[in-house]
Amino acid sequence: MTHLTRRKLFTLAAGAGTLAVAANLPRTANATPEEAQKAISEFTGGKEPQSGKITLTAPEIAENGNTVPISISVESEMTGDDFVESVTLMAEGNPNPEVATFLFTPLSGRAEATTRIRLAKTQNVVAVAKMSDGSVYSDRKEVKVTIGGCGG
Amino acid sequence: MAAPRIRVKVPSSASAGEVITIKTLISHEMESGQRKDKDGNTIPREIINNFTCEFNGTKVFECQLDPAISSNPYFEFYAKVPESGTFKFTWQDDNGETYTEEKDIEVS
């Protein structure tokens, strides 16, 4: 990974002006909220997610987009026939909106998970939970990103 | 690439039916397929695409990973322990390799 030091950044900015900005853009166009929406409806099978039951915990401001801690938590008994089947995470402004999908079982005990994700820029992160009875719930948080985490 | 280093934290004992916390960490570059080398060529994607946790052969937790997961993927999740047994953790690499780790737990 190339480390952009302060000195390099200044040299670049002075030397190339707007080029320095362009170099920070990812190769492909970033996903749009519409693309994320499409990926979500593929996950839910076309169902419109309701709010509630699922909580997405993310920092308001992430200094480094390379490792943003994200937690999801879904209210559920997690017993034989009432449990959370899966939770998917989407980032609306990343090159690809998909981040991860967690699959739970009654042995999970609690439908909670924490991981670290990459965010290319300031954007909304969406979590969608699919319950064993087929209902879907979602939560959304905006994360402000100071340094993007998708290379470039 | 050198074999990844794996760190897994599972309590060594629990009471029957207790819900325990599990933390896992594996060292891996998680090359996203978005970055370019200094000649401008795209570096091909190579990530860990799947992680599973089983207890005595029954699935507890699974995660399907996309390139937006940070390098050195970290997971924290929960498991209900009905009896003594073994947790088995499996990471699936894009290059076809699998990395595994096992941890025993004693139910008193």
Short mmCIF file of N, CA and C in Angstrom, two decimals, chain B:
data_model
loop_
_atom_site.label_atom_id
_atom_site.label_comp_id
_atom_site.label_asym_id
_atom_site.label_seq_id
_atom_site.Cartn_x
_atom_site.Cartn_y
_atom_site.Cartn_z
N MET B 1 1.94 -15.82 -0.44
CA MET B 1 1.74 -15.14 0.85
C MET B 1 2.00 -16.11 1.99
N ALA B 2 2.62 -15.61 3.00
CA ALA B 2 2.85 -16.43 4.19
C ALA B 2 1.53 -16.88 4.77
N ALA B 3 1.58 -18.01 5.48
CA ALA B 3 0.35 -18.52 6.10
C ALA B 3 -0.19 -17.48 7.08
N PRO B 4 -1.48 -17.22 7.02
CA PRO B 4 -2.03 -16.18 7.90
C PRO B 4 -1.95 -16.58 9.37
N ARG B 5 -1.75 -15.59 10.19
CA ARG B 5 -1.78 -15.83 11.64
C ARG B 5 -3.22 -15.69 12.11
N ILE B 6 -3.63 -16.66 12.95
CA ILE B 6 -5.02 -16.69 13.41
C ILE B 6 -5.05 -16.49 14.92
N ARG B 7 -5.93 -15.65 15.36
CA ARG B 7 -6.13 -15.49 16.82
C ARG B 7 -7.61 -15.62 17.10
N VAL B 8 -7.95 -16.55 18.01
CA VAL B 8 -9.34 -16.77 18.35
C VAL B 8 -9.47 -16.75 19.87
N LYS B 9 -10.47 -16.07 20.36
CA LYS B 9 -10.68 -16.00 21.80
C LYS B 9 -12.03 -16.63 22.14
N VAL B 10 -11.95 -17.77 22.84
CA VAL B 10 -13.16 -18.46 23.30
C VAL B 10 -12.93 -18.77 24.78
N PRO B 11 -13.91 -18.52 25.65
CA PRO B 11 -13.71 -18.88 27.05
C PRO B 11 -13.47 -20.38 27.19
N SER B 12 -12.64 -20.79 28.17
CA SER B 12 -12.33 -22.22 28.27
C SER B 12 -13.44 -23.00 28.95
N SER B 13 -14.30 -22.30 29.70
CA SER B 13 -15.42 -23.01 30.32
C SER B 13 -16.65 -22.11 30.36
N ALA B 14 -17.83 -22.77 30.46
CA ALA B 14 -19.09 -22.04 30.51
C ALA B 14 -20.11 -22.93 31.19
N SER B 15 -21.22 -22.35 31.61
CA SER B 15 -22.29 -23.20 32.14
C SER B 15 -23.23 -23.56 30.98
N ALA B 16 -23.96 -24.68 31.14
CA ALA B 16 -24.80 -25.18 30.04
C ALA B 16 -25.82 -24.14 29.61
N GLY B 17 -25.93 -23.90 28.34
CA GLY B 17 -26.90 -22.95 27.81
C GLY B 17 -26.46 -21.51 27.83
N GLU B 18 -25.25 -21.26 28.35
CA GLU B 18 -24.75 -19.89 28.42
C GLU B 18 -24.42 -19.36 27.03
N VAL B 19 -24.65 -18.05 26.87
CA VAL B 19 -24.27 -17.41 25.60
C VAL B 19 -22.92 -16.75 25.79
N ILE B 20 -21.94 -17.19 25.03
CA ILE B 20 -20.57 -16.67 25.18
C ILE B 20 -20.19 -15.77 24.00
N THR B 21 -19.18 -14.94 24.24
CA THR B 21 -18.66 -14.07 23.19
C THR B 21 -17.44 -14.72 22.55
N ILE B 22 -17.38 -14.68 21.24
CA ILE B 22 -16.22 -15.21 20.51
C ILE B 22 -15.62 -14.08 19.69
N LYS B 23 -14.29 -13.97 19.73
CA LYS B 23 -13.61 -12.97 18.91
C LYS B 23 -12.60 -13.67 18.03
N THR B 24 -12.58 -13.33 16.76
CA THR B 24 -11.62 -13.95 15.84
C THR B 24 -10.91 -12.88 15.02
N LEU B 25 -9.65 -13.18 14.73
CA LEU B 25 -8.84 -12.27 13.92
C LEU B 25 -7.93 -13.13 13.05
N ILE B 26 -7.84 -12.80 11.77
CA ILE B 26 -6.91 -13.52 10.89
C ILE B 26 -6.12 -12.48 10.10
N SER B 27 -4.82 -12.69 9.98
CA SER B 27 -4.02 -11.73 9.23
C SER B 27 -4.17 -12.02 7.74
N HIS B 28 -4.65 -11.05 7.01
CA HIS B 28 -4.85 -11.22 5.57
C HIS B 28 -4.94 -9.85 4.93
N GLU B 29 -4.31 -9.74 3.76
CA GLU B 29 -4.25 -8.45 3.06
C GLU B 29 -5.62 -7.94 2.63
N MET B 30 -6.53 -8.86 2.25
CA MET B 30 -7.87 -8.52 1.73
C MET B 30 -7.73 -7.54 0.55
N GLU B 31 -6.97 -7.98 -0.46
CA GLU B 31 -6.74 -7.14 -1.65
C GLU B 31 -8.07 -6.95 -2.37
N SER B 32 -8.50 -5.69 -2.49
CA SER B 32 -9.89 -5.43 -2.90
C SER B 32 -10.14 -5.57 -4.39
N GLY B 33 -9.07 -5.54 -5.20
CA GLY B 33 -9.29 -5.54 -6.65
C GLY B 33 -9.58 -4.14 -7.18
N GLN B 34 -9.51 -3.14 -6.31
CA GLN B 34 -9.72 -1.76 -6.72
C GLN B 34 -8.40 -1.00 -6.85
N ARG B 35 -7.37 -1.52 -6.16
CA ARG B 35 -6.12 -0.76 -6.12
C ARG B 35 -5.27 -1.01 -7.35
N LYS B 36 -4.35 -0.08 -7.61
CA LYS B 36 -3.43 -0.25 -8.74
C LYS B 36 -2.01 -0.24 -8.21
N ASP B 37 -1.10 -0.96 -8.92
CA ASP B 37 0.31 -0.88 -8.55
C ASP B 37 0.91 0.37 -9.18
N LYS B 38 2.23 0.55 -8.98
CA LYS B 38 2.81 1.83 -9.41
C LYS B 38 2.88 1.98 -10.93
N ASP B 39 2.69 0.87 -11.67
CA ASP B 39 2.65 0.97 -13.14
C ASP B 39 1.23 1.18 -13.66
N GLY B 40 0.29 1.29 -12.76
CA GLY B 40 -1.08 1.55 -13.18
C GLY B 40 -1.90 0.31 -13.48
N ASN B 41 -1.32 -0.87 -13.21
CA ASN B 41 -2.09 -2.10 -13.42
C ASN B 41 -2.93 -2.39 -12.19
N THR B 42 -4.14 -2.86 -12.43
CA THR B 42 -5.00 -3.22 -11.31
C THR B 42 -4.45 -4.46 -10.61
N ILE B 43 -4.36 -4.38 -9.28
CA ILE B 43 -3.92 -5.54 -8.51
C ILE B 43 -5.13 -6.46 -8.36
N PRO B 44 -4.99 -7.74 -8.79
CA PRO B 44 -6.18 -8.61 -8.76
C PRO B 44 -6.72 -8.84 -7.34
N ARG B 45 -8.02 -9.01 -7.26
CA ARG B 45 -8.69 -9.23 -5.99
C ARG B 45 -8.21 -10.53 -5.36
N GLU B 46 -7.90 -10.47 -4.06
CA GLU B 46 -7.68 -11.70 -3.32
C GLU B 46 -8.10 -11.47 -1.87
N ILE B 47 -9.26 -11.96 -1.56
CA ILE B 47 -9.79 -11.72 -0.21
C ILE B 47 -10.20 -13.05 0.41
N ILE B 48 -10.48 -13.01 1.68
CA ILE B 48 -11.16 -14.13 2.33
C ILE B 48 -12.64 -13.91 2.07
N ASN B 49 -13.30 -14.88 1.42
CA ASN B 49 -14.68 -14.63 1.00
C ASN B 49 -15.71 -15.26 1.91
N ASN B 50 -15.27 -16.14 2.81
CA ASN B 50 -16.26 -16.77 3.69
C ASN B 50 -15.63 -17.16 5.01
N PHE B 51 -16.41 -16.99 6.07
CA PHE B 51 -15.96 -17.39 7.40
C PHE B 51 -17.10 -18.16 8.08
N THR B 52 -16.79 -19.32 8.64
CA THR B 52 -17.84 -20.04 9.36
C THR B 52 -17.32 -20.46 10.72
N CYS B 53 -18.27 -20.58 11.66
CA CYS B 53 -17.99 -21.11 12.97
C CYS B 53 -18.96 -22.24 13.23
N GLU B 54 -18.42 -23.42 13.57
CA GLU B 54 -19.26 -24.58 13.88
C GLU B 54 -18.98 -25.03 15.30
N PHE B 55 -20.03 -25.59 15.92
CA PHE B 55 -19.85 -26.18 17.25
C PHE B 55 -20.27 -27.64 17.16
N ASN B 56 -19.35 -28.57 17.43
CA ASN B 56 -19.60 -30.01 17.30
C ASN B 56 -20.29 -30.34 15.98
N GLY B 57 -19.89 -29.68 14.90
CA GLY B 57 -20.42 -29.99 13.58
C GLY B 57 -21.67 -29.23 13.18
N THR B 58 -22.25 -28.43 14.10
CA THR B 58 -23.44 -27.64 13.77
C THR B 58 -23.05 -26.19 13.56
N LYS B 59 -23.58 -25.60 12.52
CA LYS B 59 -23.20 -24.22 12.22
C LYS B 59 -23.74 -23.24 13.27
N VAL B 60 -22.87 -22.37 13.71
CA VAL B 60 -23.23 -21.35 14.70
C VAL B 60 -23.40 -19.99 14.01
N PHE B 61 -22.43 -19.66 13.14
CA PHE B 61 -22.36 -18.33 12.57
C PHE B 61 -21.59 -18.42 11.26
N GLU B 62 -22.04 -17.63 10.29
CA GLU B 62 -21.32 -17.59 9.02
C GLU B 62 -21.30 -16.15 8.54
N CYS B 63 -20.23 -15.77 7.86
CA CYS B 63 -20.19 -14.45 7.25
C CYS B 63 -19.67 -14.59 5.84
N GLN B 64 -20.41 -14.00 4.89
CA GLN B 64 -19.93 -13.91 3.51
C GLN B 64 -19.31 -12.54 3.35
N LEU B 65 -18.01 -12.53 3.01
CA LEU B 65 -17.27 -11.27 2.98
C LEU B 65 -17.15 -10.73 1.57
N ASP B 66 -17.25 -9.44 1.44
CA ASP B 66 -16.99 -8.75 0.19
C ASP B 66 -15.73 -7.91 0.37
N PRO B 67 -15.20 -7.36 -0.73
CA PRO B 67 -13.93 -6.61 -0.59
C PRO B 67 -14.01 -5.42 0.35
N ALA B 68 -15.19 -5.00 0.76
CA ALA B 68 -15.30 -3.86 1.66
C ALA B 68 -15.00 -4.22 3.12
N ILE B 69 -14.62 -5.46 3.39
CA ILE B 69 -14.18 -5.81 4.74
C ILE B 69 -12.69 -5.46 4.86
N SER B 70 -12.33 -4.84 5.99
CA SER B 70 -10.96 -4.36 6.18
C SER B 70 -9.95 -5.50 6.15
N SER B 71 -8.69 -5.16 5.90
CA SER B 71 -7.64 -6.17 5.98
C SER B 71 -7.56 -6.70 7.41
N ASN B 72 -7.04 -7.90 7.56
CA ASN B 72 -7.03 -8.61 8.84
C ASN B 72 -8.45 -8.70 9.42
N PRO B 73 -9.34 -9.43 8.72
CA PRO B 73 -10.76 -9.45 9.12
C PRO B 73 -10.96 -9.86 10.58
N TYR B 74 -11.73 -9.06 11.26
CA TYR B 74 -12.03 -9.27 12.68
C TYR B 74 -13.52 -9.50 12.84
N PHE B 75 -13.89 -10.49 13.63
CA PHE B 75 -15.30 -10.72 13.93
C PHE B 75 -15.50 -10.92 15.40
N GLU B 76 -16.59 -10.37 15.88
CA GLU B 76 -17.00 -10.62 17.25
C GLU B 76 -18.44 -11.08 17.16
N PHE B 77 -18.77 -12.23 17.74
CA PHE B 77 -20.14 -12.73 17.68
C PHE B 77 -20.41 -13.60 18.90
N TYR B 78 -21.59 -14.18 18.95
CA TYR B 78 -22.01 -14.91 20.15
C TYR B 78 -22.33 -16.36 19.81
N ALA B 79 -22.29 -17.22 20.82
CA ALA B 79 -22.66 -18.61 20.61
C ALA B 79 -23.28 -19.15 21.89
N LYS B 80 -24.30 -19.97 21.72
CA LYS B 80 -24.93 -20.63 22.86
C LYS B 80 -24.26 -21.99 23.01
N VAL B 81 -23.82 -22.31 24.24
CA VAL B 81 -23.09 -23.57 24.44
C VAL B 81 -23.96 -24.55 25.21
N PRO B 82 -24.52 -25.57 24.53
CA PRO B 82 -25.38 -26.52 25.22
C PRO B 82 -24.59 -27.61 25.96
N GLU B 83 -23.36 -27.90 25.52
CA GLU B 83 -22.60 -29.02 26.08
C GLU B 83 -21.11 -28.78 25.82
N SER B 84 -20.27 -29.61 26.44
CA SER B 84 -18.83 -29.51 26.15
C SER B 84 -18.59 -29.88 24.70
N GLY B 85 -17.58 -29.29 24.13
CA GLY B 85 -17.31 -29.63 22.73
C GLY B 85 -16.26 -28.74 22.13
N THR B 86 -16.25 -28.72 20.80
CA THR B 86 -15.20 -28.02 20.07
C THR B 86 -15.80 -27.03 19.08
N PHE B 87 -15.28 -25.83 19.11
CA PHE B 87 -15.62 -24.84 18.09
C PHE B 87 -14.61 -24.98 16.96
N LYS B 88 -15.13 -25.00 15.73
CA LYS B 88 -14.24 -25.06 14.58
C LYS B 88 -14.47 -23.81 13.73
N PHE B 89 -13.39 -23.11 13.42
CA PHE B 89 -13.46 -21.87 12.64
C PHE B 89 -12.80 -22.11 11.29
N THR B 90 -13.46 -21.70 10.23
CA THR B 90 -12.93 -21.91 8.89
C THR B 90 -12.98 -20.63 8.08
N TRP B 91 -11.84 -20.27 7.50
CA TRP B 91 -11.76 -19.11 6.60
C TRP B 91 -11.48 -19.64 5.20
N GLN B 92 -12.21 -19.12 4.22
CA GLN B 92 -12.06 -19.55 2.83
C GLN B 92 -11.42 -18.42 2.03
N ASP B 93 -10.27 -18.71 1.44
CA ASP B 93 -9.55 -17.69 0.67
C ASP B 93 -9.98 -17.76 -0.80
N ASP B 94 -9.93 -16.61 -1.49
CA ASP B 94 -10.18 -16.56 -2.94
C ASP B 94 -9.26 -17.51 -3.71
N ASN B 95 -8.03 -17.72 -3.20
CA ASN B 95 -7.06 -18.55 -3.92
C ASN B 95 -7.30 -20.04 -3.71
N GLY B 96 -8.42 -20.39 -3.06
CA GLY B 96 -8.79 -21.80 -2.91
C GLY B 96 -8.35 -22.42 -1.60
N GLU B 97 -7.52 -21.72 -0.85
CA GLU B 97 -7.04 -22.28 0.42
C GLU B 97 -8.08 -22.11 1.52
N THR B 98 -8.06 -23.01 2.49
CA THR B 98 -8.88 -22.81 3.68
C THR B 98 -7.96 -22.82 4.89
N TYR B 99 -8.29 -21.98 5.84
CA TYR B 99 -7.53 -21.90 7.07
C TYR B 99 -8.47 -22.29 8.21
N THR B 100 -8.02 -23.16 9.10
CA THR B 100 -8.91 -23.58 10.18
C THR B 100 -8.24 -23.45 11.53
N GLU B 101 -9.08 -23.38 12.53
CA GLU B 101 -8.62 -23.28 13.92
C GLU B 101 -9.70 -23.94 14.78
N GLU B 102 -9.27 -24.62 15.87
CA GLU B 102 -10.24 -25.25 16.75
C GLU B 102 -10.01 -24.83 18.18
N LYS B 103 -11.10 -24.72 18.92
CA LYS B 103 -11.01 -24.37 20.35
C LYS B 103 -12.00 -25.24 21.12
N ASP B 104 -11.52 -25.81 22.23
CA ASP B 104 -12.40 -26.63 23.07
C ASP B 104 -13.02 -25.79 24.17
N ILE B 105 -14.21 -26.19 24.55
CA ILE B 105 -14.86 -25.53 25.69
C ILE B 105 -15.45 -26.60 26.60
N GLU B 106 -15.30 -26.35 27.91
CA GLU B 106 -15.74 -27.29 28.94
C GLU B 106 -17.02 -26.75 29.55
N VAL B 107 -18.10 -27.55 29.54
CA VAL B 107 -19.34 -27.10 30.19
C VAL B 107 -19.45 -27.79 31.54
N SER B 108 -19.58 -26.99 32.58
CA SER B 108 -19.65 -27.56 33.92
C SER B 108 -21.09 -27.54 34.42
#
